[in-house]
């Protein structure tokens, strides 16, 4: 029963982390410089999930989830013509991060629903283990 | 003696049921944790097989030979001194099979999850999630568990009142 609680917790952590990447992306929507102040647009972060075990014996007992955060390889900077911008190149174009607000919000919504689902699973597990402990009462 | 007292109730079966539902809870929690995992397929324990095993166990318990051997297992006899005593007869050891536990019906495989819901839509990420189905399964499973635990608790209370000789 404690295993179920651990599994749901791993799900909660993963979804919260997903929410963090979404906020990171939205916060950096217009970031044109890196941490050192050099002109380099922020690259969209993406999170990938994978089951925490793949061997059939473990999967048969129920597995948690683990995550990895990487830079989105498909994200190409958005070029905007702004000759007065300090980070503009010689042609007057500024590279902005390619972040789609709609995509991020959908992601956030999904993360929040999945978080709720995990929370519901967790409270079911809790009720069950509490009932088991009370057999002799 | 207490073993046989317990085994004559449905506690052993309820115990299996509670065990099964707990394992199943782990697997269903795993499914929900992996709702967004690429290429993850929903898992479940073989519930139908478990129900079959349960039925087989009940039938075995109700078979006449079993009841008989249960009665013979601790014969109540009065010695010549007039003192009541529970004397296990020697030949009870030779009464075969029926008193033996039901463990052979509940094999290891019953507690191993396998891919479930082959009819679910497989999404583009290779996952065949269905949140509603999973939550419904989990609710049902939790109710089954509650039932098993509650029944066990009631039987325990009954035994307790027998031991105390009062309700």
mmCIF file of C-alpha atoms in Angstrom:
data_model
loop_
_atom_site.group_PDB
_atom_site.id
_atom_site.type_symbol
_atom_site.label_atom_id
_atom_site.label_comp_id
_atom_site.label_asym_id
_atom_site.label_seq_id
_atom_site.Cartn_x
_atom_site.Cartn_y
_atom_site.Cartn_z
ATOM 1 C CA UNK A 1 0.000 0.000 0.000
ATOM 2 C CA UNK A 2 2.916 2.305 0.736
ATOM 3 C CA UNK A 3 4.146 1.573 -2.740
ATOM 4 C CA UNK A 4 0.953 3.076 -4.157
ATOM 5 C CA UNK A 5 1.581 6.227 -2.151
ATOM 6 C CA UNK A 6 5.149 6.447 -3.456
ATOM 7 C CA UNK A 7 3.934 5.967 -7.009
ATOM 8 C CA UNK A 8 1.315 8.700 -6.710
ATOM 9 C CA UNK A 9 3.905 10.988 -5.154
ATOM 10 C CA UNK A 10 6.216 10.466 -8.120
ATOM 11 C CA UNK A 11 3.302 11.457 -10.350
ATOM 12 C CA UNK A 12 2.662 14.585 -8.295
ATOM 13 C CA UNK A 13 6.317 15.608 -8.457
ATOM 14 C CA UNK A 14 6.475 15.033 -12.200
ATOM 15 C CA UNK A 15 3.354 17.113 -12.872
ATOM 16 C CA UNK A 16 4.527 19.913 -10.616
ATOM 17 C CA UNK A 17 7.827 19.960 -12.488
ATOM 18 C CA UNK A 18 5.903 20.152 -15.725
ATOM 19 C CA UNK A 19 4.060 23.151 -14.359
ATOM 20 C CA UNK A 20 7.449 24.677 -13.491
ATOM 21 C CA UNK A 21 8.695 24.310 -17.067
ATOM 22 C CA UNK A 22 5.511 25.945 -18.346
ATOM 23 C CA UNK A 23 5.993 28.915 -16.035
ATOM 24 C CA UNK A 24 9.641 29.114 -17.028
ATOM 25 C CA UNK A 25 8.705 29.221 -20.699
ATOM 26 C CA UNK A 26 6.032 31.860 -20.209
ATOM 27 C CA UNK A 27 8.231 34.004 -17.979
ATOM 28 C CA UNK A 28 10.950 33.944 -20.617
ATOM 29 C CA UNK A 29 8.726 34.622 -23.592
ATOM 30 C CA UNK A 30 10.584 37.778 -24.514
ATOM 31 C CA UNK A 31 14.033 36.936 -23.207
ATOM 32 C CA UNK A 32 16.654 37.821 -25.796
ATOM 33 C CA UNK A 33 19.780 37.437 -23.703
ATOM 34 C CA UNK A 34 21.388 34.602 -21.811
ATOM 35 C CA UNK A 35 22.525 34.732 -18.180
ATOM 36 C CA UNK A 36 25.798 36.439 -19.157
ATOM 37 C CA UNK A 37 24.053 39.262 -20.995
ATOM 38 C CA UNK A 38 25.012 38.032 -24.461
ATOM 39 C CA UNK A 39 22.336 38.206 -27.139
ATOM 40 C CA UNK A 40 20.984 34.668 -27.363
ATOM 41 C CA UNK A 41 17.268 33.929 -27.222
ATOM 42 C CA UNK A 42 15.872 31.717 -24.494
ATOM 43 C CA UNK A 43 15.289 28.186 -25.676
ATOM 44 C CA UNK A 44 11.978 26.592 -24.876
ATOM 45 C CA UNK A 45 12.221 23.932 -22.158
ATOM 46 C CA UNK A 46 10.326 20.715 -22.489
ATOM 47 C CA UNK A 47 9.714 17.892 -20.079
ATOM 48 C CA UNK A 48 9.652 14.222 -20.984
ATOM 49 C CA UNK A 49 8.169 11.528 -18.816
ATOM 50 C CA UNK A 50 9.179 7.929 -18.602
ATOM 51 C CA UNK A 51 8.083 5.042 -16.423
ATOM 52 C CA UNK A 52 10.552 4.581 -13.563
ATOM 53 C CA UNK A 53 11.064 0.907 -14.403
ATOM 54 C CA UNK A 54 10.852 -0.988 -17.644
ATOM 55 C CA UNK A 55 11.545 -4.599 -16.727
ATOM 56 C CA UNK A 56 8.301 -6.566 -16.828
ATOM 57 C CA UNK A 57 8.575 -7.795 -13.225
ATOM 58 C CA UNK A 58 8.587 -4.257 -11.870
ATOM 59 C CA UNK A 59 5.940 -3.019 -14.288
ATOM 60 C CA UNK A 60 3.713 -5.882 -13.127
ATOM 61 C CA UNK A 61 3.789 -4.450 -9.612
ATOM 62 C CA UNK A 62 2.968 -0.900 -10.675
ATOM 63 C CA UNK A 63 5.556 1.725 -11.556
ATOM 64 C CA UNK A 64 6.033 5.400 -10.833
ATOM 65 C CA UNK A 65 7.085 8.053 -13.280
ATOM 66 C CA UNK A 66 10.297 10.013 -13.705
ATOM 67 C CA UNK A 67 10.999 13.120 -15.749
ATOM 68 C CA UNK A 68 13.731 14.842 -17.637
ATOM 69 C CA UNK A 69 13.859 18.501 -18.621
ATOM 70 C CA UNK A 70 15.614 19.359 -21.854
ATOM 71 C CA UNK A 71 15.807 22.206 -24.335
ATOM 72 C CA UNK A 72 13.297 21.815 -27.125
ATOM 73 C CA UNK A 73 15.417 20.913 -30.193
ATOM 74 C CA UNK A 74 12.665 21.935 -32.609
ATOM 75 C CA UNK A 75 12.283 25.430 -31.273
ATOM 76 C CA UNK A 76 13.701 27.959 -33.754
ATOM 77 C CA UNK A 77 13.992 31.636 -32.763
ATOM 78 C CA UNK A 78 11.324 34.015 -33.961
ATOM 79 C CA UNK A 79 12.841 36.892 -35.978
ATOM 80 C CA UNK A 80 11.361 40.332 -35.351
ATOM 81 C CA UNK A 81 12.428 43.477 -37.178
ATOM 82 C CA UNK A 82 13.435 45.977 -34.483
ATOM 83 C CA UNK A 83 16.450 47.977 -35.628
ATOM 84 C CA UNK A 84 16.577 50.055 -32.447
ATOM 85 C CA UNK A 85 16.748 47.085 -30.138
ATOM 86 C CA UNK A 86 20.168 46.675 -28.489
ATOM 87 C CA UNK A 87 20.213 42.958 -29.375
ATOM 88 C CA UNK A 88 19.364 43.473 -33.042
ATOM 89 C CA UNK A 89 21.726 41.925 -35.605
ATOM 90 C CA UNK A 90 23.261 43.839 -38.523
ATOM 91 C CA UNK A 91 20.006 43.523 -40.513
ATOM 92 C CA UNK A 92 17.940 44.946 -37.670
ATOM 93 C CA UNK A 93 16.383 41.638 -36.635
ATOM 94 C CA UNK A 94 16.026 40.514 -33.029
ATOM 95 C CA UNK A 95 15.820 36.827 -32.175
ATOM 96 C CA UNK A 96 12.946 36.107 -29.789
ATOM 97 C CA UNK A 97 12.235 32.729 -28.215
ATOM 98 C CA UNK A 98 9.685 30.615 -30.065
ATOM 99 C CA UNK A 99 7.094 30.213 -27.345
ATOM 100 C CA UNK A 100 3.480 29.614 -28.141
ATOM 101 C CA UNK A 101 1.230 30.856 -25.377
ATOM 102 C CA UNK A 102 -1.655 28.539 -26.346
ATOM 103 C CA UNK A 103 0.601 25.498 -26.305
ATOM 104 C CA UNK A 104 1.934 26.434 -22.884
ATOM 105 C CA UNK A 105 -1.496 27.021 -21.388
ATOM 106 C CA UNK A 106 -2.844 23.744 -22.713
ATOM 107 C CA UNK A 107 0.174 22.070 -21.196
ATOM 108 C CA UNK A 108 -0.473 23.797 -17.883
ATOM 109 C CA UNK A 109 -4.091 22.749 -17.900
ATOM 110 C CA UNK A 110 -3.161 19.150 -18.612
ATOM 111 C CA UNK A 111 -0.561 19.188 -15.861
ATOM 112 C CA UNK A 112 -3.060 20.528 -13.382
ATOM 113 C CA UNK A 113 -5.658 17.882 -14.260
ATOM 114 C CA UNK A 114 -3.082 15.101 -14.074
ATOM 115 C CA UNK A 115 -1.955 16.465 -10.720
ATOM 116 C CA UNK A 116 -5.530 16.273 -9.472
ATOM 117 C CA UNK A 117 -5.853 12.700 -10.717
ATOM 118 C CA UNK A 118 -2.738 11.719 -8.806
ATOM 119 C CA UNK A 119 -4.020 13.460 -5.735
ATOM 120 C CA UNK A 120 -7.287 11.518 -5.940
ATOM 121 C CA UNK A 121 -5.352 8.265 -6.301
ATOM 122 C CA UNK A 122 -3.249 9.185 -3.297
ATOM 123 C CA UNK A 123 -6.244 9.863 -1.094
ATOM 124 C CA UNK A 124 -7.829 6.557 -2.149
ATOM 125 C CA UNK A 125 -4.644 4.718 -1.182
ATOM 126 C CA UNK A 126 -4.623 6.539 2.122
ATOM 127 C CA UNK A 127 -8.213 5.583 2.903
ATOM 128 C CA UNK A 128 -7.476 1.972 2.036
ATOM 129 C CA UNK A 129 -4.429 1.659 4.224
ATOM 130 C CA UNK A 130 -6.234 3.352 7.073
ATOM 131 C CA UNK A 131 -9.063 0.815 6.764
ATOM 132 C CA UNK A 132 -6.546 -2.045 6.825
ATOM 133 C CA UNK A 133 -5.038 -0.744 10.005
ATOM 134 C CA UNK A 134 -8.432 -0.746 11.676
ATOM 135 C CA UNK A 135 -9.371 -4.394 11.144
ATOM 136 C CA UNK A 136 -8.796 -5.208 14.769
ATOM 137 C CA UNK A 137 -10.491 -2.200 16.207
ATOM 138 C CA UNK B 1 -7.099 -24.506 17.523
ATOM 139 C CA UNK B 2 -7.322 -20.820 16.889
ATOM 140 C CA UNK B 3 -6.041 -21.477 13.371
ATOM 141 C CA UNK B 4 -8.896 -23.797 12.647
ATOM 142 C CA UNK B 5 -11.349 -21.442 14.227
ATOM 143 C CA UNK B 6 -10.150 -18.717 11.901
ATOM 144 C CA UNK B 7 -10.005 -20.981 8.884
ATOM 145 C CA UNK B 8 -13.607 -22.027 9.323
ATOM 146 C CA UNK B 9 -14.669 -18.418 8.730
ATOM 147 C CA UNK B 10 -14.276 -16.569 5.478
ATOM 148 C CA UNK B 11 -11.265 -14.684 6.789
ATOM 149 C CA UNK B 12 -8.713 -16.522 4.629
ATOM 150 C CA UNK B 13 -10.657 -15.617 1.505
ATOM 151 C CA UNK B 14 -11.178 -12.041 2.602
ATOM 152 C CA UNK B 15 -7.482 -11.847 3.285
ATOM 153 C CA UNK B 16 -6.757 -12.844 -0.302
ATOM 154 C CA UNK B 17 -9.238 -10.268 -1.486
ATOM 155 C CA UNK B 18 -7.634 -7.513 0.555
ATOM 156 C CA UNK B 19 -4.208 -8.558 -0.722
ATOM 157 C CA UNK B 20 -5.415 -8.533 -4.290
ATOM 158 C CA UNK B 21 -7.074 -5.131 -4.028
ATOM 159 C CA UNK B 22 -3.970 -3.649 -2.424
ATOM 160 C CA UNK B 23 -1.774 -4.918 -5.234
ATOM 161 C CA UNK B 24 -4.264 -3.659 -7.750
ATOM 162 C CA UNK B 25 -4.243 -0.250 -6.109
ATOM 163 C CA UNK B 26 -0.470 -0.080 -6.677
ATOM 164 C CA UNK B 27 -0.883 -0.880 -10.339
ATOM 165 C CA UNK B 28 -3.732 1.604 -10.844
ATOM 166 C CA UNK B 29 -1.766 4.323 -9.045
ATOM 167 C CA UNK B 30 1.076 3.536 -11.467
ATOM 168 C CA UNK B 31 -1.278 4.010 -14.396
ATOM 169 C CA UNK B 32 -2.382 7.393 -13.147
ATOM 170 C CA UNK B 33 1.194 8.494 -12.434
ATOM 171 C CA UNK B 34 2.067 7.538 -16.013
ATOM 172 C CA UNK B 35 -0.876 9.252 -17.700
ATOM 173 C CA UNK B 36 1.485 11.385 -19.782
ATOM 174 C CA UNK B 37 4.308 8.925 -20.274
ATOM 175 C CA UNK B 38 5.146 8.161 -23.882
ATOM 176 C CA UNK B 39 4.537 4.574 -24.944
ATOM 177 C CA UNK B 40 3.171 3.537 -21.555
ATOM 178 C CA UNK B 41 0.300 1.071 -21.719
ATOM 179 C CA UNK B 42 -2.301 0.802 -18.980
ATOM 180 C CA UNK B 43 -1.740 -2.186 -16.718
ATOM 181 C CA UNK B 44 -4.158 -4.172 -14.632
ATOM 182 C CA UNK B 45 -4.325 -7.368 -12.608
ATOM 183 C CA UNK B 46 -6.345 -10.271 -14.030
ATOM 184 C CA UNK B 47 -9.557 -9.587 -12.080
ATOM 185 C CA UNK B 48 -11.622 -12.246 -13.859
ATOM 186 C CA UNK B 49 -9.066 -14.929 -13.024
ATOM 187 C CA UNK B 50 -9.068 -13.796 -9.428
ATOM 188 C CA UNK B 51 -12.856 -14.077 -9.252
ATOM 189 C CA UNK B 52 -12.592 -17.597 -10.666
ATOM 190 C CA UNK B 53 -10.053 -18.537 -8.024
ATOM 191 C CA UNK B 54 -12.303 -17.067 -5.367
ATOM 192 C CA UNK B 55 -15.235 -19.084 -6.594
ATOM 193 C CA UNK B 56 -13.142 -22.265 -6.723
ATOM 194 C CA UNK B 57 -12.023 -21.653 -3.144
ATOM 195 C CA UNK B 58 -15.595 -21.177 -1.960
ATOM 196 C CA UNK B 59 -16.691 -24.328 -3.741
ATOM 197 C CA UNK B 60 -13.876 -26.224 -2.147
ATOM 198 C CA UNK B 61 -14.891 -24.962 1.286
ATOM 199 C CA UNK B 62 -18.492 -25.946 0.708
ATOM 200 C CA UNK B 63 -17.581 -29.421 -0.491
ATOM 201 C CA UNK B 64 -18.804 -31.986 2.081
ATOM 202 C CA UNK B 65 -15.365 -33.494 2.594
ATOM 203 C CA UNK B 66 -13.954 -30.202 3.756
ATOM 204 C CA UNK B 67 -16.568 -29.545 6.406
ATOM 205 C CA UNK B 68 -16.195 -33.085 7.664
ATOM 206 C CA UNK B 69 -12.474 -32.877 7.959
ATOM 207 C CA UNK B 70 -12.820 -29.545 9.708
ATOM 208 C CA UNK B 71 -15.092 -31.151 12.272
ATOM 209 C CA UNK B 72 -12.805 -34.071 12.751
ATOM 210 C CA UNK B 73 -9.744 -31.958 13.031
ATOM 211 C CA UNK B 74 -10.363 -31.021 16.653
ATOM 212 C CA UNK B 75 -12.718 -33.577 18.036
ATOM 213 C CA UNK B 76 -14.349 -32.675 21.268
ATOM 214 C CA UNK B 77 -14.054 -35.573 23.640
ATOM 215 C CA UNK B 78 -14.729 -36.113 27.260
ATOM 216 C CA UNK B 79 -12.197 -38.147 29.105
ATOM 217 C CA UNK B 80 -13.169 -40.654 31.740
ATOM 218 C CA UNK B 81 -12.415 -38.064 34.377
ATOM 219 C CA UNK B 82 -15.282 -36.013 33.031
ATOM 220 C CA UNK B 83 -12.978 -33.207 31.901
ATOM 221 C CA UNK B 84 -13.568 -31.756 28.522
ATOM 222 C CA UNK B 85 -10.550 -31.579 26.320
ATOM 223 C CA UNK B 86 -9.668 -30.896 22.761
ATOM 224 C CA UNK B 87 -7.625 -33.852 21.642
ATOM 225 C CA UNK B 88 -6.294 -33.853 18.148
ATOM 226 C CA UNK B 89 -6.782 -37.340 16.804
ATOM 227 C CA UNK B 90 -3.798 -38.914 15.215
ATOM 228 C CA UNK B 91 -5.577 -39.889 12.041
ATOM 229 C CA UNK B 92 -6.504 -36.277 11.265
ATOM 230 C CA UNK B 93 -3.039 -35.984 9.869
ATOM 231 C CA UNK B 94 -4.019 -38.487 7.215
ATOM 232 C CA UNK B 95 -7.191 -36.676 6.162
ATOM 233 C CA UNK B 96 -6.009 -35.430 2.831
ATOM 234 C CA UNK B 97 -6.189 -32.361 0.693
ATOM 235 C CA UNK B 98 -9.318 -30.626 1.951
ATOM 236 C CA UNK B 99 -7.832 -29.090 5.039
ATOM 237 C CA UNK B 100 -4.864 -27.960 3.083
ATOM 238 C CA UNK B 101 -4.841 -24.230 2.527
ATOM 239 C CA UNK B 102 -6.291 -22.436 -0.440
ATOM 240 C CA UNK B 103 -2.949 -20.969 -1.409
ATOM 241 C CA UNK B 104 -2.593 -23.223 -4.424
ATOM 242 C CA UNK B 105 -5.663 -21.580 -6.001
ATOM 243 C CA UNK B 106 -4.243 -18.089 -5.682
ATOM 244 C CA UNK B 107 -1.139 -18.401 -7.762
ATOM 245 C CA UNK B 108 1.598 -15.838 -8.102
ATOM 246 C CA UNK B 109 0.316 -14.948 -11.585
ATOM 247 C CA UNK B 110 -2.920 -13.565 -10.183
ATOM 248 C CA UNK B 111 -0.962 -10.788 -8.548
ATOM 249 C CA UNK B 112 1.050 -9.831 -11.625
ATOM 250 C CA UNK B 113 -0.203 -6.987 -13.771
ATOM 251 C CA UNK B 114 -0.412 -7.229 -17.510
ATOM 252 C CA UNK B 115 -1.420 -4.864 -20.284
ATOM 253 C CA UNK B 116 -5.107 -4.073 -20.063
ATOM 254 C CA UNK B 117 -7.799 -2.290 -22.037
ATOM 255 C CA UNK B 118 -6.805 -3.351 -25.548
ATOM 256 C CA UNK B 119 -9.797 -1.412 -26.921
ATOM 257 C CA UNK B 120 -8.567 1.947 -25.679
ATOM 258 C CA UNK B 121 -7.556 4.542 -28.202
ATOM 259 C CA UNK B 122 -3.784 4.707 -28.554
ATOM 260 C CA UNK B 123 -2.734 8.328 -28.639
ATOM 261 C CA UNK B 124 0.049 9.673 -30.805
ATOM 262 C CA UNK B 125 2.504 9.441 -27.935
ATOM 263 C CA UNK B 126 1.871 5.693 -27.770
ATOM 264 C CA UNK B 127 -0.112 5.904 -24.541
ATOM 265 C CA UNK B 128 -3.580 4.350 -24.280
ATOM 266 C CA UNK B 129 -4.747 6.445 -21.332
ATOM 267 C CA UNK B 130 -8.336 6.752 -20.234
ATOM 268 C CA UNK B 131 -8.538 8.768 -17.057
ATOM 269 C CA UNK B 132 -12.221 7.997 -16.493
ATOM 270 C CA UNK B 133 -11.725 4.244 -16.759
ATOM 271 C CA UNK B 134 -8.759 4.322 -14.432
ATOM 272 C CA UNK B 135 -10.513 6.417 -11.808
ATOM 273 C CA UNK B 136 -13.594 4.227 -12.019
ATOM 274 C CA UNK B 137 -11.485 1.113 -11.622
ATOM 275 C CA UNK B 138 -9.772 2.646 -8.652
ATOM 276 C CA UNK B 139 -13.043 3.577 -6.970
ATOM 277 C CA UNK B 140 -14.453 0.087 -7.501
ATOM 278 C CA UNK B 141 -11.247 -1.448 -6.254
ATOM 279 C CA UNK B 142 -11.280 0.693 -3.160
ATOM 280 C CA UNK B 143 -14.863 -0.358 -2.462
ATOM 281 C CA UNK B 144 -13.908 -4.016 -2.824
ATOM 282 C CA UNK B 145 -11.085 -3.471 -0.389
ATOM 283 C CA UNK B 146 -13.375 -1.723 2.046
ATOM 284 C CA UNK B 147 -15.811 -4.616 1.792
ATOM 285 C CA UNK B 148 -13.129 -7.220 2.494
ATOM 286 C CA UNK B 149 -11.715 -5.286 5.416
ATOM 287 C CA UNK B 150 -15.130 -4.557 6.890
ATOM 288 C CA UNK B 151 -16.201 -8.206 6.664
ATOM 289 C CA UNK B 152 -12.948 -9.311 8.239
ATOM 290 C CA UNK B 153 -13.471 -6.854 11.015
ATOM 291 C CA UNK B 154 -17.005 -8.136 11.641
ATOM 292 C CA UNK B 155 -15.825 -11.741 11.773
ATOM 293 C CA UNK B 156 -13.083 -10.809 14.164
ATOM 294 C CA UNK B 157 -15.614 -9.098 16.387
ATOM 295 C CA UNK B 158 -17.806 -12.201 16.298
ATOM 296 C CA UNK B 159 -14.919 -14.397 17.334
ATOM 297 C CA UNK B 160 -14.054 -11.951 20.032
ATOM 298 C CA UNK B 161 -17.541 -12.090 21.499
ATOM 299 C CA UNK B 162 -17.364 -15.873 21.429
ATOM 300 C CA UNK B 163 -14.105 -15.765 23.340
ATOM 301 C CA UNK B 164 -15.508 -13.304 25.862
ATOM 302 C CA UNK B 165 -18.806 -15.157 26.050
ATOM 303 C CA UNK B 166 -20.713 -11.941 25.780
ATOM 304 C CA UNK B 167 -21.713 -9.623 23.037
#
